[in-house]
């Protein structure tokens, strides 16, 4: 997910990315080190020793964010996915002359979110309404911001919310502007939302770069298959499936609405739907995995086992069927 964002930032000329991380930064940095040279972008980390909310990390990384240019910088929530129209955002930010720009997206059920009330013609943000009981608008914060360095003067080094504390202050001074995000958007911090996000991403690939998608008589709808994955005879794959590097899918397998991560083996005639199969796991012959089953890393589902949802923690072997969603520890 973060790689999509870094690639989009690199494409518009960003030269340095700072990751605000609290938990196990070395895991993320080890993964990204390869891409630092491949993409030609500097990736560093600003580690919180205590959680600082959504604004505090900016104060912590202040020295990395301020240079002599006075240029604005992007801030992205790492659990959102979109088409990242960052060039349009820069143009929008320059045009309004305010202190901060935020992306907003339209949603069907605004009562579940914090709603951004804005002046339609200019994009000037009037106020934020948290989980409104009556309709005040259908645009919500999309978690993509472009901020002038002066915003950092408003943030103290302590746990602070950028959405609830910093932005409302800027809006009250009429210096906060919102741009409606074109294309798709999804917060994919939860497994079921991740599967929805995958569908939206694959739809976007179909529109913008269809050559990246798999084709063939065994493919239904939008499917992404890594070039190093191997797929056997008589499979039916799709819609909305992503198969990662080094995966082996044996003959007669059925996959739909699922992500199969690096190094997974799916044995003959297994059926997987609406699930996430973690790295280096195996799914046995004639096994059936469905209903938002999440397998952690290196999980082994034995032959003919049925999983009806739930979460399986890493390094487990599942010998008996899981009939109702549960956490397997």
XYZ file of N, CA, C and O in Angstrom, residues 77-283:
828
model
N -2.093 9.580 4.709
C -2.397 8.448 5.590
C -2.064 7.184 4.811
O -2.515 7.018 3.679
N -1.318 6.261 5.435
C -0.812 5.136 4.648
C -1.848 4.038 4.443
O -1.594 3.087 3.718
N -3.033 4.146 5.064
C -4.032 3.089 4.857
C -5.160 3.522 3.921
O -6.242 2.958 3.942
N -4.891 4.543 3.082
C -5.887 4.882 2.066
C -5.310 4.601 0.687
O -4.094 4.652 0.482
N -6.203 4.282 -0.247
C -5.773 4.007 -1.613
C -6.640 4.832 -2.555
O -7.837 5.002 -2.328
N -6.002 5.397 -3.583
C -6.724 6.190 -4.579
C -5.858 6.265 -5.829
O -4.847 5.564 -5.929
N -6.244 7.135 -6.766
C -5.404 7.298 -7.966
C -4.351 8.399 -7.758
O -3.589 8.702 -8.661
N -4.308 8.996 -6.580
C -3.288 9.990 -6.203
C -3.067 11.081 -7.270
O -1.994 11.152 -7.870
N -4.064 11.953 -7.491
C -3.888 13.030 -8.474
C -3.093 14.188 -7.858
O -3.604 15.285 -7.610
N -1.813 13.942 -7.595
C -1.019 14.883 -6.791
C -0.645 16.144 -7.570
O -0.528 17.220 -6.988
N -0.465 16.015 -8.891
C -0.174 17.213 -9.687
C -1.331 18.205 -9.652
O -1.125 19.410 -9.514
N -2.572 17.660 -9.759
C -3.754 18.544 -9.672
C -3.817 19.216 -8.307
O -4.219 20.368 -8.185
N -3.397 18.473 -7.281
C -3.462 19.023 -5.930
C -2.475 20.185 -5.768
O -2.778 21.187 -5.114
N -1.286 20.047 -6.374
C -0.305 21.141 -6.309
C -0.869 22.389 -6.994
O -0.791 23.505 -6.457
N -1.481 22.186 -8.167
C -2.062 23.318 -8.909
C -3.171 23.977 -8.093
O -3.267 25.211 -8.001
N -4.013 23.148 -7.459
C -5.113 23.661 -6.619
C -4.557 24.466 -5.447
O -5.019 25.563 -5.133
N -3.511 23.921 -4.809
C -2.917 24.573 -3.637
C -2.353 25.950 -4.009
O -2.555 26.934 -3.291
N -1.673 26.007 -5.155
C -1.107 27.291 -5.601
C -2.199 28.294 -5.944
O -2.056 29.492 -5.725
N -3.320 27.788 -6.489
C -4.368 28.699 -6.974
C -5.109 29.409 -5.842
O -5.529 30.547 -5.994
N -5.273 28.734 -4.683
C -6.095 29.367 -3.630
C -5.270 30.201 -2.644
O -5.815 31.042 -1.931
N -3.973 29.980 -2.571
C -3.126 30.815 -1.725
C -3.328 30.645 -0.231
O -2.852 31.455 0.571
N -4.032 29.578 0.185
C -4.221 29.324 1.620
C -3.000 28.637 2.218
O -1.937 28.551 1.593
N -3.184 28.139 3.438
C -2.049 27.538 4.152
C -2.007 26.023 3.987
O -0.940 25.406 4.062
N -3.185 25.433 3.775
C -3.249 23.973 3.694
C -4.354 23.543 2.739
O -5.400 24.190 2.647
N -4.099 22.417 2.027
C -5.111 21.817 1.156
C -5.344 20.387 1.618
O -4.400 19.685 1.962
N -6.605 19.970 1.590
C -6.915 18.573 1.905
C -7.753 17.997 0.766
O -8.494 18.719 0.106
N -7.581 16.709 0.527
C -8.447 16.019 -0.424
C -9.688 15.551 0.318
O -9.587 15.047 1.448
N -10.843 15.676 -0.325
C -12.068 15.109 0.235
C -12.671 14.169 -0.798
O -12.407 14.282 -1.995
N -13.451 13.216 -0.316
C -14.102 12.273 -1.221
C -15.570 12.168 -0.854
O -15.934 12.330 0.313
N -16.419 11.913 -1.851
C -17.860 11.807 -1.605
C -18.180 10.396 -1.151
O -17.676 9.427 -1.720
N -19.027 10.272 -0.131
C -19.437 8.948 0.363
C -20.955 8.872 0.441
O -21.640 9.891 0.538
N -21.468 7.634 0.397
C -22.926 7.438 0.452
C -23.481 7.597 1.862
O -24.611 8.028 2.041
N -22.683 7.216 2.873
C -23.175 7.282 4.255
C -22.292 8.205 5.094
O -21.477 7.730 5.897
N -22.467 9.525 4.945
C -21.578 10.454 5.663
C -21.696 10.378 7.187
O -20.780 10.772 7.896
N -22.799 9.802 7.697
C -22.995 9.782 9.160
C -21.962 8.910 9.880
O -21.811 8.987 11.093
N -21.232 8.070 9.129
C -20.211 7.217 9.767
C -18.874 7.934 9.907
O -17.944 7.411 10.505
N -18.758 9.140 9.323
C -17.451 9.791 9.226
C -17.498 11.218 9.789
O -18.544 11.710 10.170
N -16.342 11.872 9.762
C -16.290 13.308 9.983
C -16.502 14.000 8.648
O -15.795 13.720 7.686
N -17.510 14.867 8.571
C -17.852 15.505 7.302
C -17.182 16.875 7.195
O -17.113 17.625 8.166
N -16.688 17.187 5.995
C -16.056 18.475 5.715
C -17.108 19.376 5.063
O -17.614 19.062 3.986
N -17.448 20.471 5.762
C -18.409 21.429 5.197
C -17.604 22.529 4.511
O -16.782 23.195 5.133
N -17.857 22.699 3.192
C -17.019 23.620 2.416
C -17.849 24.461 1.451
O -18.966 24.104 1.101
N -17.263 25.571 1.072
C -17.851 26.439 0.050
C -17.578 25.785 -1.309
O -16.427 25.607 -1.703
N -18.646 25.386 -2.012
C -18.485 24.566 -3.221
C -17.617 25.228 -4.300
O -16.785 24.579 -4.921
N -17.825 26.522 -4.535
C -17.155 27.146 -5.683
C -15.652 27.328 -5.465
O -14.848 27.113 -6.368
N -15.249 27.685 -4.243
C -13.822 27.964 -3.994
C -13.106 26.799 -3.318
O -11.876 26.699 -3.358
N -13.878 25.919 -2.645
C -13.263 24.832 -1.881
C -12.864 25.235 -0.475
O -12.310 24.443 0.277
N -13.173 26.500 -0.093
C -12.783 26.945 1.250
C -13.561 26.157 2.312
O -14.782 26.050 2.250
N -12.827 25.593 3.269
C -13.459 24.765 4.305
C -14.035 25.661 5.394
O -13.340 26.527 5.932
N -15.319 25.437 5.712
C -15.973 26.230 6.761
C -15.816 25.562 8.126
O -15.476 26.194 9.111
N -16.091 24.252 8.168
C -16.012 23.553 9.465
C -16.023 22.044 9.242
O -16.238 21.567 8.129
N -15.782 21.321 10.328
C -15.847 19.856 10.317
C -16.961 19.429 11.258
O -17.089 19.974 12.351
N -17.755 18.450 10.840
C -18.818 17.929 11.705
C -18.592 16.430 11.869
O -18.602 15.677 10.893
N -18.348 15.989 13.098
C -18.031 14.585 13.372
C -19.317 13.753 13.419
O -20.240 14.065 14.162
N -19.403 12.716 12.587
C -20.535 11.783 12.542
C -21.884 12.502 12.680
O -22.595 12.321 13.672
N -22.247 13.315 11.691
C -23.456 14.146 11.818
C -24.736 13.311 11.887
O -24.864 12.299 11.213
N -25.657 13.761 12.742
C -26.973 13.097 12.864
C -27.918 13.587 11.765
O -28.779 12.864 11.305
N -27.765 14.870 11.369
C -28.558 15.386 10.251
C -27.600 15.668 9.094
O -26.410 15.903 9.304
N -28.124 15.677 7.868
C -27.264 15.818 6.688
C -26.665 17.219 6.609
O -27.382 18.215 6.598
N -25.331 17.284 6.591
C -24.668 18.591 6.418
C -23.792 18.591 5.157
O -23.277 19.619 4.749
N -23.639 17.415 4.552
C -22.804 17.282 3.355
C -22.362 15.832 3.227
O -22.553 15.036 4.146
N -21.774 15.489 2.074
C -21.371 14.090 1.871
C -19.885 13.963 1.539
O -19.453 12.971 0.969
N -19.103 14.993 1.914
C -17.669 14.933 1.619
C -16.880 14.692 2.902
O -17.097 15.379 3.899
N -15.975 13.726 2.843
C -15.180 13.399 4.031
C -13.692 13.538 3.706
O -13.279 13.498 2.551
N -12.917 13.698 4.761
C -11.466 13.820 4.643
C -10.894 12.529 4.046
O -11.122 11.437 4.562
N -10.128 12.656 2.957
C -9.579 11.476 2.283
C -8.167 11.125 2.760
O -7.557 10.190 2.260
N -7.620 11.895 3.713
C -6.315 11.539 4.293
C -5.126 11.850 3.401
O -4.067 11.235 3.517
N -5.288 12.828 2.494
C -4.180 13.277 1.631
C -4.120 14.803 1.735
O -5.114 15.474 1.426
N -2.994 15.338 2.209
C -2.893 16.775 2.480
C -1.668 17.372 1.792
O -0.679 16.683 1.561
N -1.753 18.679 1.504
C -0.590 19.440 1.043
C -0.508 20.676 1.934
O -1.437 21.481 1.967
N 0.589 20.774 2.701
C 0.676 21.783 3.761
C 1.868 22.709 3.550
O 2.964 22.253 3.204
N 1.651 23.995 3.813
C 2.779 24.929 3.851
C 3.594 24.665 5.119
O 3.023 24.269 6.151
N 4.911 24.924 5.098
C 5.734 24.698 6.297
C 5.224 25.450 7.523
O 5.419 24.997 8.656
N 4.527 26.583 7.322
C 4.016 27.370 8.461
C 3.026 26.580 9.324
O 2.831 26.887 10.500
N 2.413 25.538 8.734
C 1.478 24.701 9.516
C 2.212 24.061 10.705
O 1.634 23.854 11.777
N 3.509 23.772 10.522
C 4.281 23.129 11.598
C 4.369 24.016 12.841
O 4.515 23.503 13.955
N 4.272 25.337 12.660
C 4.318 26.249 13.814
C 3.075 26.116 14.693
O 3.051 26.588 15.829
N 2.037 25.489 14.156
C 0.786 25.330 14.904
C 0.752 24.022 15.709
O -0.180 23.774 16.458
N 1.751 23.149 15.493
C 1.694 21.807 16.078
C 2.771 21.641 17.148
O 3.950 21.867 16.884
N 2.335 21.250 18.338
C 3.305 20.993 19.418
C 3.713 19.524 19.418
O 2.978 18.670 18.925
N 4.871 19.238 20.003
C 5.363 17.861 20.090
C 4.669 17.146 21.246
O 5.201 17.013 22.347
N 3.436 16.747 20.984
C 2.654 15.980 21.972
C 1.541 15.286 21.196
O 1.288 15.649 20.036
N 0.862 14.290 21.785
C -0.204 13.624 21.038
C -1.273 14.632 20.594
O -1.889 15.301 21.425
N -1.426 14.787 19.294
C -2.337 15.793 18.734
C -3.024 15.210 17.509
O -2.415 14.467 16.748
N -4.295 15.607 17.301
C -5.031 15.175 16.121
C -5.038 16.287 15.081
O -5.504 17.396 15.366
N -4.535 15.988 13.890
C -4.524 17.011 12.830
C -5.951 17.319 12.382
O -6.291 18.455 12.073
N -6.819 16.267 12.401
C -8.191 16.442 11.925
C -9.055 17.209 12.921
O -9.898 18.012 12.529
N -8.839 16.951 14.217
C -9.740 17.541 15.227
C -9.189 18.807 15.856
O -9.937 19.585 16.435
N -7.858 19.010 15.796
C -7.265 20.183 16.440
C -6.660 21.166 15.441
O -7.014 22.332 15.403
N -5.748 20.662 14.593
C -5.008 21.575 13.707
C -5.880 22.133 12.582
O -5.960 23.349 12.384
N -6.547 21.259 11.839
C -7.337 21.725 10.691
C -8.480 22.670 11.068
O -8.682 23.685 10.395
N -9.260 22.377 12.138
C -10.327 23.326 12.490
C -9.794 24.734 12.777
O -10.444 25.731 12.432
N -8.593 24.839 13.395
C -8.000 26.169 13.652
C -7.689 26.886 12.335
O -7.962 28.069 12.174
N -7.077 26.135 11.401
C -6.729 26.735 10.107
C -8.007 27.147 9.369
O -8.074 28.219 8.757
N -9.047 26.291 9.455
C -10.328 26.596 8.788
C -10.957 27.848 9.378
O -11.540 28.673 8.651
N -10.833 28.024 10.712
C -11.445 29.202 11.351
C -10.788 30.499 10.875
O -11.395 31.562 10.896
N -9.552 30.388 10.404
C -8.856 31.567 9.839
C -9.032 31.660 8.326
O -8.374 32.457 7.655
N -9.903 30.766 7.781
C -10.217 30.751 6.341
C -8.977 30.476 5.468
O -8.832 31.029 4.383
N -8.100 29.619 5.971
C -6.860 29.302 5.240
C -6.773 27.830 4.828
O -5.731 27.362 4.370
N -7.906 27.092 5.020
C -7.931 25.666 4.676
C -8.861 25.451 3.486
O -9.998 25.923 3.493
N -8.364 24.749 2.480
C -9.156 24.514 1.269
C -9.219 23.025 0.964
O -8.272 22.284 1.249
N -10.349 22.602 0.381
C -10.543 21.180 0.077
C -10.786 20.987 -1.411
O -11.511 21.751 -2.045
N -10.158 19.947 -1.941
C -10.334 19.587 -3.347
C -11.006 18.223 -3.400
O -10.633 17.311 -2.673
N -12.044 18.103 -4.245
C -12.750 16.822 -4.346
C -11.900 15.860 -5.179
O -11.479 16.174 -6.288
N -11.647 14.703 -4.595
C -10.763 13.713 -5.208
C -11.452 13.062 -6.402
O -12.531 12.495 -6.259
N -10.849 13.146 -7.590
C -11.423 12.407 -8.723
C -11.062 10.931 -8.617
O -10.068 10.567 -7.995
N -11.868 10.072 -9.203
C -11.553 8.638 -9.195
C -11.917 7.972 -7.872
O -12.613 8.539 -7.042
N -11.415 6.767 -7.675
C -11.832 5.975 -6.514
C -11.048 6.349 -5.255
O -9.989 6.961 -5.317
N -11.613 5.965 -4.110
C -10.938 6.145 -2.818
C -11.437 5.069 -1.865
O -12.604 4.694 -1.898
N -10.548 4.572 -1.022
C -10.966 3.603 -0.001
C -9.982 3.636 1.156
O -8.774 3.695 0.961
N -10.524 3.620 2.362
C -9.710 3.423 3.560
C -9.629 1.911 3.758
O -10.645 1.265 4.009
N -8.428 1.342 3.592
C -8.325 -0.130 3.594
C -7.618 -0.651 4.838
O -6.827 -1.590 4.794
N -7.929 -0.035 5.977
C -7.322 -0.463 7.233
C -7.941 -1.721 7.827
O -7.396 -2.295 8.759
N -9.086 -2.163 7.290
C -9.753 -3.380 7.787
C -9.779 -4.414 6.655
O -9.916 -4.034 5.491
N -9.718 -5.712 6.993
C -9.660 -6.732 5.932
C -10.766 -6.626 4.876
O -10.499 -6.681 3.683
N -12.030 -6.454 5.300
C -13.105 -6.414 4.302
C -12.967 -5.181 3.401
O -13.279 -5.224 2.212
N -12.450 -4.093 3.981
C -12.232 -2.887 3.180
C -11.035 -3.071 2.247
O -10.984 -2.488 1.161
N -10.075 -3.883 2.661
C -8.915 -4.191 1.811
C -9.391 -4.902 0.540
O -8.950 -4.582 -0.565
N -10.320 -5.846 0.708
C -10.846 -6.577 -0.453
C -11.628 -5.620 -1.364
O -11.517 -5.681 -2.595
N -12.396 -4.697 -0.769
C -13.096 -3.680 -1.567
C -12.082 -2.791 -2.282
O -12.231 -2.479 -3.469
N -11.036 -2.381 -1.560
C -9.982 -1.548 -2.146
C -9.300 -2.240 -3.321
O -8.988 -1.611 -4.336
N -9.093 -3.551 -3.193
C -8.502 -4.327 -4.283
C -9.396 -4.240 -5.524
O -8.914 -4.008 -6.636
N -10.713 -4.398 -5.333
C -11.648 -4.316 -6.464
C -11.561 -2.955 -7.147
O -11.485 -2.851 -8.375
N -11.549 -1.898 -6.331
C -11.491 -0.541 -6.888
C -10.169 -0.302 -7.627
O -10.135 0.325 -8.689
N -9.081 -0.809 -7.060
C -7.767 -0.653 -7.688
C -7.719 -1.383 -9.030
O -7.224 -0.858 -10.025
N -8.246 -2.610 -9.051
C -8.238 -3.379 -10.300
C -9.133 -2.726 -11.352
O -8.801 -2.707 -12.537
N -10.282 -2.156 -10.916
C -11.148 -1.389 -11.835
C -10.380 -0.231 -12.451
O -10.485 0.056 -13.643
N -9.589 0.443 -11.599
C -8.804 1.590 -12.048
C -7.732 1.141 -13.056
O -7.495 1.807 -14.066
N -7.096 -0.014 -12.791
C -6.119 -0.557 -13.750
C -6.795 -0.865 -15.081
O -6.228 -0.616 -16.149
N -7.997 -1.422 -15.017
C -8.741 -1.758 -16.239
C -8.947 -0.509 -17.101
O -8.830 -0.546 -18.322
N -9.223 0.619 -16.440
C -9.455 1.872 -17.178
C -8.148 2.488 -17.684
O -8.085 3.001 -18.798
N -7.111 2.458 -16.836
C -5.909 3.246 -17.130
C -4.741 2.447 -17.717
O -3.977 2.960 -18.520
N -4.573 1.183 -17.253
C -3.444 0.385 -17.740
C -3.860 -1.080 -17.893
O -3.359 -1.967 -17.191
N -4.825 -1.331 -18.813
C -5.400 -2.682 -18.904
C -4.378 -3.761 -19.246
O -4.590 -4.938 -18.928
N -3.243 -3.383 -19.850
C -2.247 -4.390 -20.227
C -1.625 -5.077 -19.007
O -1.037 -6.152 -19.121
N -1.757 -4.451 -17.839
C -1.195 -5.057 -16.608
C -2.029 -6.246 -16.122
O -1.559 -7.041 -15.299
N -3.292 -6.334 -16.564
C -4.194 -7.370 -16.060
C -4.020 -8.677 -16.833
O -3.660 -8.670 -18.015
N -4.309 -9.783 -16.150
C -4.164 -11.102 -16.770
C -5.286 -11.346 -17.776
O -6.388 -10.826 -17.640
N -4.979 -12.148 -18.798
C -6.003 -12.524 -19.783
C -5.930 -14.027 -20.003
O -4.946 -14.674 -19.650
N -6.974 -14.590 -20.593
C -6.986 -16.029 -20.894
C -8.352 -16.625 -20.597
O -9.180 -16.002 -19.938
N -8.549 -17.850 -21.071
C -9.865 -18.498 -20.915
C -10.156 -18.834 -19.449
O -11.308 -19.012 -19.061
N -9.106 -18.897 -18.614
C -9.290 -19.246 -17.201
C -9.492 -18.006 -16.310
O -9.603 -18.124 -15.099
N -9.511 -16.824 -16.946
C -9.613 -15.574 -16.184
C -11.016 -14.979 -16.338
O -11.530 -14.869 -17.445
N -11.618 -14.575 -15.200
C -12.927 -13.911 -15.214
C -12.756 -12.535 -14.592
O -12.278 -12.421 -13.464
N -13.140 -11.473 -15.304
C -13.066 -10.130 -14.720
C -11.623 -9.674 -14.532
O -10.717 -10.100 -15.255
N -11.404 -8.817 -13.533
C -10.096 -8.198 -13.330
C -9.222 -9.048 -12.406
O -9.589 -9.292 -11.253
N -8.069 -9.461 -12.912
C -7.158 -10.326 -12.153
C -5.731 -9.844 -12.390
O -5.344 -9.552 -13.518
N -4.947 -9.770 -11.312
C -3.553 -9.347 -11.388
C -2.694 -10.533 -10.961
O -2.859 -11.037 -9.845
N -1.805 -10.988 -11.848
C -0.970 -12.154 -11.535
C 0.490 -11.752 -11.707
O 0.881 -11.271 -12.767
N 1.306 -11.959 -10.681
C 2.738 -11.654 -10.798
C 3.377 -12.593 -11.822
O 3.019 -13.773 -11.907
N 4.338 -12.050 -12.581
C 4.949 -12.834 -13.668
C 5.631 -14.109 -13.181
O 5.780 -15.081 -13.936
N 6.032 -14.141 -11.895
C 6.734 -15.330 -11.391
C 5.787 -16.382 -10.808
O 6.229 -17.446 -10.378
N 4.483 -16.089 -10.790
C 3.515 -17.062 -10.257
C 3.222 -18.133 -11.310
O 3.258 -17.858 -12.507
N 2.917 -19.344 -10.839
C 2.605 -20.448 -11.755
C 1.169 -20.902 -11.532
O 0.765 -21.137 -10.388
N 0.421 -21.049 -12.641
C -0.993 -21.427 -12.537
C -1.232 -22.694 -13.351
O -0.846 -22.772 -14.527
N -1.843 -23.695 -12.708
C -2.039 -25.010 -13.338
C -3.214 -25.043 -14.301
O -3.884 -24.041 -14.549
N -3.468 -26.242 -14.808
C -4.543 -26.460 -15.782
C -5.918 -26.372 -15.117
O -6.064 -26.704 -13.942
N -6.906 -25.975 -15.902
C -8.307 -26.086 -15.468
C -8.692 -25.225 -14.283
O -9.640 -25.537 -13.570
N -7.946 -24.136 -14.035
C -8.319 -23.225 -12.937
C -9.349 -22.220 -13.452
O -9.446 -21.959 -14.656
N -10.079 -21.618 -12.534
C -10.949 -20.484 -12.863
C -10.634 -19.390 -11.843
O -10.815 -19.587 -10.635
N -10.141 -18.252 -12.348
C -9.617 -17.214 -11.447
C -10.292 -15.884 -11.740
O -10.303 -15.419 -12.878
N -10.874 -15.279 -10.689
C -11.519 -13.974 -10.823
C -12.994 -14.091 -10.462
O -13.507 -15.186 -10.236
N -13.667 -12.946 -10.332
C -13.103 -11.611 -10.505
C -12.371 -11.125 -9.248
O -12.495 -11.739 -8.196
N -11.632 -10.021 -9.419
C -11.025 -9.280 -8.305
C -10.070 -10.142 -7.476
O -10.271 -10.357 -6.275
N -9.037 -10.635 -8.155
C -8.034 -11.485 -7.513
C -6.644 -10.904 -7.790
O -6.362 -10.440 -8.899
N -5.780 -10.912 -6.760
C -4.368 -10.550 -6.939
C -3.522 -11.729 -6.465
O -3.719 -12.222 -5.350
N -2.604 -12.185 -7.329
C -1.725 -13.307 -6.994
C -0.288 -12.797 -6.996
O 0.189 -12.252 -7.990
N 0.401 -12.971 -5.867
C 1.717 -12.369 -5.659
C 2.869 -13.187 -6.232
O 2.672 -14.242 -6.839
N 4.110 -12.703 -6.010
C 5.301 -13.344 -6.567
C 5.498 -14.762 -6.026
O 5.230 -15.031 -4.850
N 5.959 -15.648 -6.898
C 6.366 -16.989 -6.470
C 5.241 -17.899 -6.026
O 5.495 -18.966 -5.448
N 3.984 -17.506 -6.275
C 2.863 -18.368 -5.859
C 2.730 -19.553 -6.817
O 3.038 -19.440 -8.001
N 2.241 -20.670 -6.293
C 1.930 -21.835 -7.122
C 0.455 -22.176 -6.915
O 0.019 -22.454 -5.791
N -0.297 -22.117 -8.018
C -1.718 -22.471 -7.979
C -1.848 -23.749 -8.801
O -1.620 -23.752 -10.014
N -2.171 -24.852 -8.124
C -2.222 -26.148 -8.818
C -3.508 -26.263 -9.639
O -4.333 -25.348 -9.656
N -3.699 -27.392 -10.302
C -4.804 -27.523 -11.260
C -6.175 -27.537 -10.571
O -6.308 -27.956 -9.423
N -7.181 -27.057 -11.305
C -8.572 -27.135 -10.855
C -8.932 -26.231 -9.695
O -9.934 -26.444 -9.010
N -8.144 -25.187 -9.449
C -8.403 -24.286 -8.306
C -9.374 -23.180 -8.722
O -9.336 -22.697 -9.851
N -10.231 -22.775 -7.802
C -11.178 -21.672 -8.039
C -10.847 -20.530 -7.081
O -10.844 -20.719 -5.859
N -10.556 -19.335 -7.618
C -10.256 -18.158 -6.790
C -11.174 -17.008 -7.187
O -11.329 -16.734 -8.381
N -11.753 -16.320 -6.202
C -12.508 -15.095 -6.500
C -12.402 -14.133 -5.322
O -12.302 -14.560 -4.173
N -12.381 -12.823 -5.619
C -12.340 -11.751 -4.608
C -11.346 -12.065 -3.476
O -11.721 -12.112 -2.308
N -10.103 -12.288 -3.839
C -9.128 -12.613 -2.792
C -7.733 -12.121 -3.184
O -7.451 -11.876 -4.345
N -6.904 -11.989 -2.154
C -5.491 -11.667 -2.351
C -4.671 -12.862 -1.899
O -4.878 -13.380 -0.792
N -3.755 -13.298 -2.765
C -2.874 -14.425 -2.457
C -1.462 -13.853 -2.439
O -0.934 -13.432 -3.462
N -0.860 -13.800 -1.259
C 0.405 -13.085 -1.106
C 1.612 -13.951 -1.486
O 1.473 -15.131 -1.791
N 2.768 -13.332 -1.453
C 4.020 -13.940 -1.925
C 4.226 -15.373 -1.411
O 4.039 -15.673 -0.235
N 4.640 -16.271 -2.328
C 5.098 -17.605 -1.928
C 4.033 -18.566 -1.434
O 4.347 -19.553 -0.781
N 2.776 -18.300 -1.757
C 1.682 -19.192 -1.309
C 1.554 -20.372 -2.277
O 1.759 -20.228 -3.484
N 1.191 -21.538 -1.745
C 0.845 -22.687 -2.601
C -0.619 -23.066 -2.346
O -1.009 -23.287 -1.199
N -1.366 -23.140 -3.441
C -2.773 -23.558 -3.338
C -2.898 -24.876 -4.085
O -2.632 -24.952 -5.294
N -3.272 -25.911 -3.357
C -3.240 -27.261 -3.935
C -4.513 -27.549 -4.744
O -5.470 -26.780 -4.723
N -4.498 -28.693 -5.426
C -5.527 -29.024 -6.417
C -6.949 -28.886 -5.876
O -7.238 -29.324 -4.749
N -7.795 -28.294 -6.718
C -9.244 -28.235 -6.475
C -9.645 -27.476 -5.216
O -10.759 -27.638 -4.717
N -8.740 -26.673 -4.672
C -9.136 -25.812 -3.536
C -9.987 -24.660 -4.068
O -9.909 -24.298 -5.248
N -10.805 -24.104 -3.179
C -11.683 -22.996 -3.566
C -11.534 -21.876 -2.531
O -11.702 -22.115 -1.332
N -11.178 -20.671 -2.992
C -10.959 -19.542 -2.071
C -11.766 -18.351 -2.559
O -11.686 -17.983 -3.739
N -12.547 -17.741 -1.654
C -13.268 -16.519 -2.032
C -13.300 -15.550 -0.844
O -13.271 -15.976 0.313
N -13.330 -14.258 -1.168
C -13.452 -13.187 -0.157
C -12.510 -13.408 1.024
O -12.947 -13.379 2.182
N -11.240 -13.645 0.744
C -10.277 -13.948 1.800
C -8.903 -13.381 1.459
O -8.642 -12.994 0.322
N -8.026 -13.345 2.478
C -6.649 -12.892 2.294
C -5.732 -14.025 2.759
O -5.815 -14.465 3.911
N -4.894 -14.513 1.838
C -4.009 -15.646 2.137
C -2.600 -15.083 2.334
O -1.981 -14.574 1.399
N -2.097 -15.162 3.566
C -0.829 -14.524 3.939
C 0.381 -15.239 3.362
O 0.314 -16.392 2.918
N 1.506 -14.544 3.405
C 2.760 -14.988 2.799
C 3.127 -16.437 3.168
O 3.044 -16.826 4.333
N 3.555 -17.170 2.170
C 4.137 -18.514 2.358
C 3.178 -19.487 3.050
O 3.609 -20.422 3.723
N 1.884 -19.263 2.890
C 0.905 -20.214 3.437
C 0.599 -21.292 2.397
O 0.926 -21.135 1.219
N -0.044 -22.388 2.844
C -0.529 -23.391 1.887
C -1.998 -23.678 2.193
O -2.417 -23.680 3.349
N -2.741 -23.908 1.113
C -4.145 -24.309 1.239
C -4.257 -25.677 0.590
O -3.875 -25.866 -0.572
